[in-house]
Short mmCIF file of C-alpha atoms in Angstrom, two decimals:
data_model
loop_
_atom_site.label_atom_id
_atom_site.label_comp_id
_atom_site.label_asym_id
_atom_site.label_seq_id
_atom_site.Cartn_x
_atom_site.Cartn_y
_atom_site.Cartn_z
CA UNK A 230 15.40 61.45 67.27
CA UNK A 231 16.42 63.07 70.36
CA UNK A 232 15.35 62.25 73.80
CA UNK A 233 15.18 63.85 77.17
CA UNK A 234 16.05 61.59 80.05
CA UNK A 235 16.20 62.49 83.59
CA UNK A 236 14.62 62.01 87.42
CA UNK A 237 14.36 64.11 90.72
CA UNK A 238 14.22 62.26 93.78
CA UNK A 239 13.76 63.85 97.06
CA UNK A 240 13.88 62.19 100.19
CA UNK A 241 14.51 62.88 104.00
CA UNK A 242 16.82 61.34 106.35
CA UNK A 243 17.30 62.16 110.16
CA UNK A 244 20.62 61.29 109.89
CA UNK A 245 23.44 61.36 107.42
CA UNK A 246 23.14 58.41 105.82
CA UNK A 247 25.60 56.24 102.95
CA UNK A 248 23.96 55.56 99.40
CA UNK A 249 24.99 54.06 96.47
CA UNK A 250 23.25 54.70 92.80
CA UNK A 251 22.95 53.25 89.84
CA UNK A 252 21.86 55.86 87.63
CA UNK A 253 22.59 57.73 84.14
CA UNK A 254 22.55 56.67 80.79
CA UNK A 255 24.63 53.12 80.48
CA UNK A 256 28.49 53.50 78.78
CA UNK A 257 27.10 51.70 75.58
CA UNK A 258 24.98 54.37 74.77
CA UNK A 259 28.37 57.29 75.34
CA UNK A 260 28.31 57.93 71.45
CA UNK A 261 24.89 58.55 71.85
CA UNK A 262 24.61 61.25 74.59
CA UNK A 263 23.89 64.92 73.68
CA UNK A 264 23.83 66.32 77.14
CA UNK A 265 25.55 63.88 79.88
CA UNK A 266 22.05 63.05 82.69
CA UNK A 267 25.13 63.54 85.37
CA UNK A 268 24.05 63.17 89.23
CA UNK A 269 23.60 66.33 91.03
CA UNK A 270 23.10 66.74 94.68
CA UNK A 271 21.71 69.25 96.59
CA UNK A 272 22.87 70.38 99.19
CA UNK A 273 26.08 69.22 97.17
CA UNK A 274 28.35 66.32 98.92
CA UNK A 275 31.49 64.54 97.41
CA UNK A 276 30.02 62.40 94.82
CA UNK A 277 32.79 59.26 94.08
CA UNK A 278 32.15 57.42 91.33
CA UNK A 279 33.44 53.12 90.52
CA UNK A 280 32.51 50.47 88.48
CA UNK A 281 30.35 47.22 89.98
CA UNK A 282 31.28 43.55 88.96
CA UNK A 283 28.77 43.99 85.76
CA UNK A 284 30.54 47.72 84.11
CA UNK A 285 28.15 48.94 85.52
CA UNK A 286 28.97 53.36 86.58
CA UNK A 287 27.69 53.57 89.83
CA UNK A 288 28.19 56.76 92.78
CA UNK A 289 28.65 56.77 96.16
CA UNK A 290 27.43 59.36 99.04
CA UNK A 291 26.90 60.24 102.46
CA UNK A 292 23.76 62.54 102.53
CA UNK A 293 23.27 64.54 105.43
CA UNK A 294 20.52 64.95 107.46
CA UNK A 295 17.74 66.75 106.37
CA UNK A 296 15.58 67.10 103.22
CA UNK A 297 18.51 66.06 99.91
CA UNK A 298 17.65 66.20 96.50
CA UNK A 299 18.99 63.95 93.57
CA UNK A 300 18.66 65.05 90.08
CA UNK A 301 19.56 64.51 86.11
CA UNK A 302 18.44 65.89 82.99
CA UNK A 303 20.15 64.69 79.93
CA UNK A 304 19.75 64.31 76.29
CA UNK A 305 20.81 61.39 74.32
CA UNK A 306 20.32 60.39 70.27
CA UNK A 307 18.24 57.33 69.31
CA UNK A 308 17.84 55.64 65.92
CA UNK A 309 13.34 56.06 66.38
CA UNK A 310 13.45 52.68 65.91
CA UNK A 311 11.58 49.80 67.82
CA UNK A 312 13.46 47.27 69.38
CA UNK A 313 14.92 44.65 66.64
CA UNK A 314 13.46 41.05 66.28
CA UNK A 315 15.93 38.78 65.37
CA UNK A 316 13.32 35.41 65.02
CA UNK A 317 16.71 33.39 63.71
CA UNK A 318 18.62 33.92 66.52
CA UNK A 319 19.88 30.33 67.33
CA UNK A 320 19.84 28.60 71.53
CA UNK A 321 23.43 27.59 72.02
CA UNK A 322 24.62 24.22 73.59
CA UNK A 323 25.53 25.29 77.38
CA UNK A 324 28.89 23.97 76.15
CA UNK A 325 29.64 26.29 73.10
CA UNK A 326 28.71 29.14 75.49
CA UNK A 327 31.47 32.03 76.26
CA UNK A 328 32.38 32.00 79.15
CA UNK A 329 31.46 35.24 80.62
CA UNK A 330 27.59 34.24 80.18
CA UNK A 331 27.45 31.33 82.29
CA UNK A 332 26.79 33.36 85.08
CA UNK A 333 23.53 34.68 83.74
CA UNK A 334 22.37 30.72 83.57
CA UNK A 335 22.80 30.50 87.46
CA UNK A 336 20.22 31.16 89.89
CA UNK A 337 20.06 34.12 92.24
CA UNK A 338 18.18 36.45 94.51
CA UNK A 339 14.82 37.11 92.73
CA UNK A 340 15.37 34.44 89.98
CA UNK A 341 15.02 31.18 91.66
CA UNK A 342 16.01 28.37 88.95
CA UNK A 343 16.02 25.68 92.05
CA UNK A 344 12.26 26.37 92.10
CA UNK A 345 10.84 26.95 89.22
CA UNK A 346 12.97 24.51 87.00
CA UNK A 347 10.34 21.67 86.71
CA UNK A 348 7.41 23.96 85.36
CA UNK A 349 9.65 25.94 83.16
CA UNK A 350 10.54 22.61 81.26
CA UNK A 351 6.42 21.27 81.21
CA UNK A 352 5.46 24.19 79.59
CA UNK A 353 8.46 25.15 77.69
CA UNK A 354 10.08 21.84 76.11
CA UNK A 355 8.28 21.65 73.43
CA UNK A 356 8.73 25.18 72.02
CA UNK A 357 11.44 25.51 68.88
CA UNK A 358 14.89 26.59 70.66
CA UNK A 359 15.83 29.96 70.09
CA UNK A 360 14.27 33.16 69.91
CA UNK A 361 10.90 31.71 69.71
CA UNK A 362 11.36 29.81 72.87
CA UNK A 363 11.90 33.63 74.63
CA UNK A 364 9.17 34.87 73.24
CA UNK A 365 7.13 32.18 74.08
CA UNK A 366 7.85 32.43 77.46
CA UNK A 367 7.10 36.10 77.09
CA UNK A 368 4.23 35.83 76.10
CA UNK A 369 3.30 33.68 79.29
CA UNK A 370 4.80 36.10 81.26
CA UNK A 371 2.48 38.74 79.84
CA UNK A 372 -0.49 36.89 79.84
CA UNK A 373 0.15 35.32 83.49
CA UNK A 374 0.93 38.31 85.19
CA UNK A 375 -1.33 41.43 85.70
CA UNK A 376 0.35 45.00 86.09
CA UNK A 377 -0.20 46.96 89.22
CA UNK A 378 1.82 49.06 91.42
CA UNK A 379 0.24 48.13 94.40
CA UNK A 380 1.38 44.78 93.98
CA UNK A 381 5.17 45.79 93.70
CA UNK A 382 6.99 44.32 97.09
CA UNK A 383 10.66 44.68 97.43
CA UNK A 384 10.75 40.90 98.60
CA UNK A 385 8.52 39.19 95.83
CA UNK A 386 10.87 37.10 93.65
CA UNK A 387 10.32 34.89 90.63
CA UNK A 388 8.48 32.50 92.06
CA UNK A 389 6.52 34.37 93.81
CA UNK A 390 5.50 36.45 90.82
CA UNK A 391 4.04 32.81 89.86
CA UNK A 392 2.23 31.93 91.80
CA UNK A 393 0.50 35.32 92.57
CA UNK A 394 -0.02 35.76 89.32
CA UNK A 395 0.40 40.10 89.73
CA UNK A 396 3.41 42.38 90.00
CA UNK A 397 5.27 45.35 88.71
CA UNK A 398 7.75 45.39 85.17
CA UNK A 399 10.68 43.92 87.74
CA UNK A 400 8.33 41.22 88.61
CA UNK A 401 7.82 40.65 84.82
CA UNK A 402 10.93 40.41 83.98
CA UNK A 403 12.50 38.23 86.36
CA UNK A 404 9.85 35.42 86.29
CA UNK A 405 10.91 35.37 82.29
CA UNK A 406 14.69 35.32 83.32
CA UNK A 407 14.31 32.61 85.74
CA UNK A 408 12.32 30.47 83.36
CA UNK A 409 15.00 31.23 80.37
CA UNK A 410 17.76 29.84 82.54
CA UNK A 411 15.55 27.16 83.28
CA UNK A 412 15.78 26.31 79.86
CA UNK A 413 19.87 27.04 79.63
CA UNK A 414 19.29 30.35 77.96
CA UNK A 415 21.22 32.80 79.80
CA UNK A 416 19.41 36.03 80.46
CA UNK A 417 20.45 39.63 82.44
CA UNK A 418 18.38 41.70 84.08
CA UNK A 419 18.16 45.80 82.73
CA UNK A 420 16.92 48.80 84.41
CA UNK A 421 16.66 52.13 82.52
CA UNK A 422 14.57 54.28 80.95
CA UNK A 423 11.55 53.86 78.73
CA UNK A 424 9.12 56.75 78.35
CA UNK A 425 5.84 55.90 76.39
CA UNK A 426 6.98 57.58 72.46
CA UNK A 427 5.10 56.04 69.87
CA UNK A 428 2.63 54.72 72.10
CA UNK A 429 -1.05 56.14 72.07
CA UNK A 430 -2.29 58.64 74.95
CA UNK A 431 -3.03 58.80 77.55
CA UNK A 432 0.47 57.95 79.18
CA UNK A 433 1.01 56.96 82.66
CA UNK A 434 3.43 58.64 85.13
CA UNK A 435 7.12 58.11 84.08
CA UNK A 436 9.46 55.97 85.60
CA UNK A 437 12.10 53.67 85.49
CA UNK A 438 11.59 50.44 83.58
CA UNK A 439 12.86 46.87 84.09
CA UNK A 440 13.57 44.36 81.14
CA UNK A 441 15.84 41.85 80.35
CA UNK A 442 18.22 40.23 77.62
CA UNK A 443 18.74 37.04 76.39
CA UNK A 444 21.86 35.69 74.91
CA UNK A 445 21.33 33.92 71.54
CA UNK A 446 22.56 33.89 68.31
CA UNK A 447 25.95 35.38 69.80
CA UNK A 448 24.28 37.64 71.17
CA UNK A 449 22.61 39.58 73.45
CA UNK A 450 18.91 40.63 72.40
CA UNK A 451 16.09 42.85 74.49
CA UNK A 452 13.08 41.23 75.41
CA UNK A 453 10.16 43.14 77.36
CA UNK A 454 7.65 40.69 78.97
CA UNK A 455 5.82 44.00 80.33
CA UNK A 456 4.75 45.30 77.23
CA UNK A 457 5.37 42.30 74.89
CA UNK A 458 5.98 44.75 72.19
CA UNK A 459 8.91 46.49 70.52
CA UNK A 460 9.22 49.93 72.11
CA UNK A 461 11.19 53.12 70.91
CA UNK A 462 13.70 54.88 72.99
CA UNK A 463 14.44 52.36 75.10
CA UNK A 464 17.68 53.82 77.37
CA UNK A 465 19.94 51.51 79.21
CA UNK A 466 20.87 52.22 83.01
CA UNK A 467 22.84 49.64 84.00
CA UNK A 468 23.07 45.50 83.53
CA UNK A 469 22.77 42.54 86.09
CA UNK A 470 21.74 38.83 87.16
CA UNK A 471 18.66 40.74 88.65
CA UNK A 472 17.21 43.67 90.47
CA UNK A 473 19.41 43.12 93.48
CA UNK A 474 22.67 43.83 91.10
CA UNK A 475 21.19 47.43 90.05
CA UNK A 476 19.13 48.97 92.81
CA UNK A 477 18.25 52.76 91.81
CA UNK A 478 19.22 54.11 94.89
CA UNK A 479 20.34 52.07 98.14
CA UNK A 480 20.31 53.60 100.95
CA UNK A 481 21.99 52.26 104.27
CA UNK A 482 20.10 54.25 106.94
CA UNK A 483 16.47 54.84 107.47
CA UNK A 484 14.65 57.57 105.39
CA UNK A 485 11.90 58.89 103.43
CA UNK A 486 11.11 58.66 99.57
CA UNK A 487 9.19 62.64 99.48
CA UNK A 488 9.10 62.98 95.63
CA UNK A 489 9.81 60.76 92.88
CA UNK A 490 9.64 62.37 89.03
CA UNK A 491 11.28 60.21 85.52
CA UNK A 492 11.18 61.40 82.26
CA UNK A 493 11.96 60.28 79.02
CA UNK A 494 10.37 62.47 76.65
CA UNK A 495 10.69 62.72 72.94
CA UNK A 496 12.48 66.44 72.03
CA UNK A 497 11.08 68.20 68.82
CA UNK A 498 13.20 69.08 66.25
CA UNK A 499 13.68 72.65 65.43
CA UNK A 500 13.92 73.30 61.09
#
């Protein structure tokens, strides 16, 4: 299938103001891109684009004062399929990990191991290693937490997720990354897109999603304690120990969010 991915973001600042985003369709998915979703500004400023510590493409501005608007629309290819269950994937021994994982065992900003190590082990340790330990802990995760943007706060980590019990798809995904690593399963944090295709109506307003992966088996696997279910057309944005890594926008001035529009909509085929 084909799929239409893209945002508009307006906002205001009273002064020009620095920002970095992480935004477009992740470098794993380049065979799969039909139309690049490529950053535009307007008014237009030098755009420079680098790489972060994770691959990740990220692009630097100054915006200038006033009303600036920052937009995408791309296409991209996808297989229609829902996200693969691998139920044999094997838990490694910490020691017979590569190397380049370890750091997704650590704690850090929103995924506090220090805190949450003790409860992750009494509920968890007696759950068969491997992918049915994830999923057991996502479907904890599920059940624990309830859904609601008006319980989103750009301060509430892991543990807090716990023991409030509500939160947003970040909130979701984090408590389950914490409590993998807990467990010495090393997980990553992934923003992107992932519109509502195959999913009954009525469907919500679109936005970016948060997930996360789990390394097993040799390798990496998506896991979605949100939804709890395979999804179609999942799009990757960018990879990182948590939310902190792959902010959407940051901006390093004050400002104002005006309008906020995602969509990842599934394009019909023409015969």
């Amino acid at each position: 299938m084909k799929i239409r991915v893209g945002y508009e973001m307006i906002y205001d600042f009273p002064q020009p103001t620095p920002m970095i985003m992480v935004l477009g369709a992740h470098f794993t998915r380049a065979s799969d891109v039909i139309i690049p979703d490529f950053l535009t500004v307007n008014p237009p400023v030098e755009i420079t684009p680098y790489r972060d510590g994770f691959g990740n493409w990220c692009s630097r501005i100054v915006a200038p004062a006033g009303r600036v608007r920052l937009a995408a629309d791309g296409m991209v290819r996808d297989s229609g399929s829902p996200d693969p269950i691998v139920p044999s994937a094997v838990q490694h021994a910490v020691e017979d990990l590569p190397a380049e994982t370890l750091v997704y065992l650590l704690g850090s900003r929103y995924c506090e191991t220090d805190r949450l190590s003790d409860v992750a082990w009494r509920m968890f340790e007696n759950t068969p290693p491997g992918w049915a330990r994830v999923q057991a802990i996502c479907d904890f995760v599920h059940n624990h937490i309830k859904f609601g943007y008006e319980h989103a706060r750009a301060t509430k980590t892991a543990a807090d997720a716990f023991d409030e019990g509500k939160g947003v798809c970040r909130d979701y995904a984090h408590l389950a990354i914490t409590f993998c690593r807990c467990m010495n399963i090393p997980a990553r944090y992934c923003t992107g897109y992932l519109g509502d295709i195959g999913m009954p109506k009525p469907w919500a307003a679109g936005d970016f999603a948060g997930w996360f992966e789990a390394y097993l088996g040799g390798h990496w696997h998506t896991f979605d304690p949100r939804n709890n279910i395979p999804r179609i057309g999942r799009v990757l944005i960018a990879q990182g120990r948590d939310a902190s890594d792959v902010p959407i926008t940051q901006t390093f001035g004050p400002n104002t969010l005006v309008s906020f529009k995602v969509w990842t909509d599934e394009v019909e085929e023409t015969v």
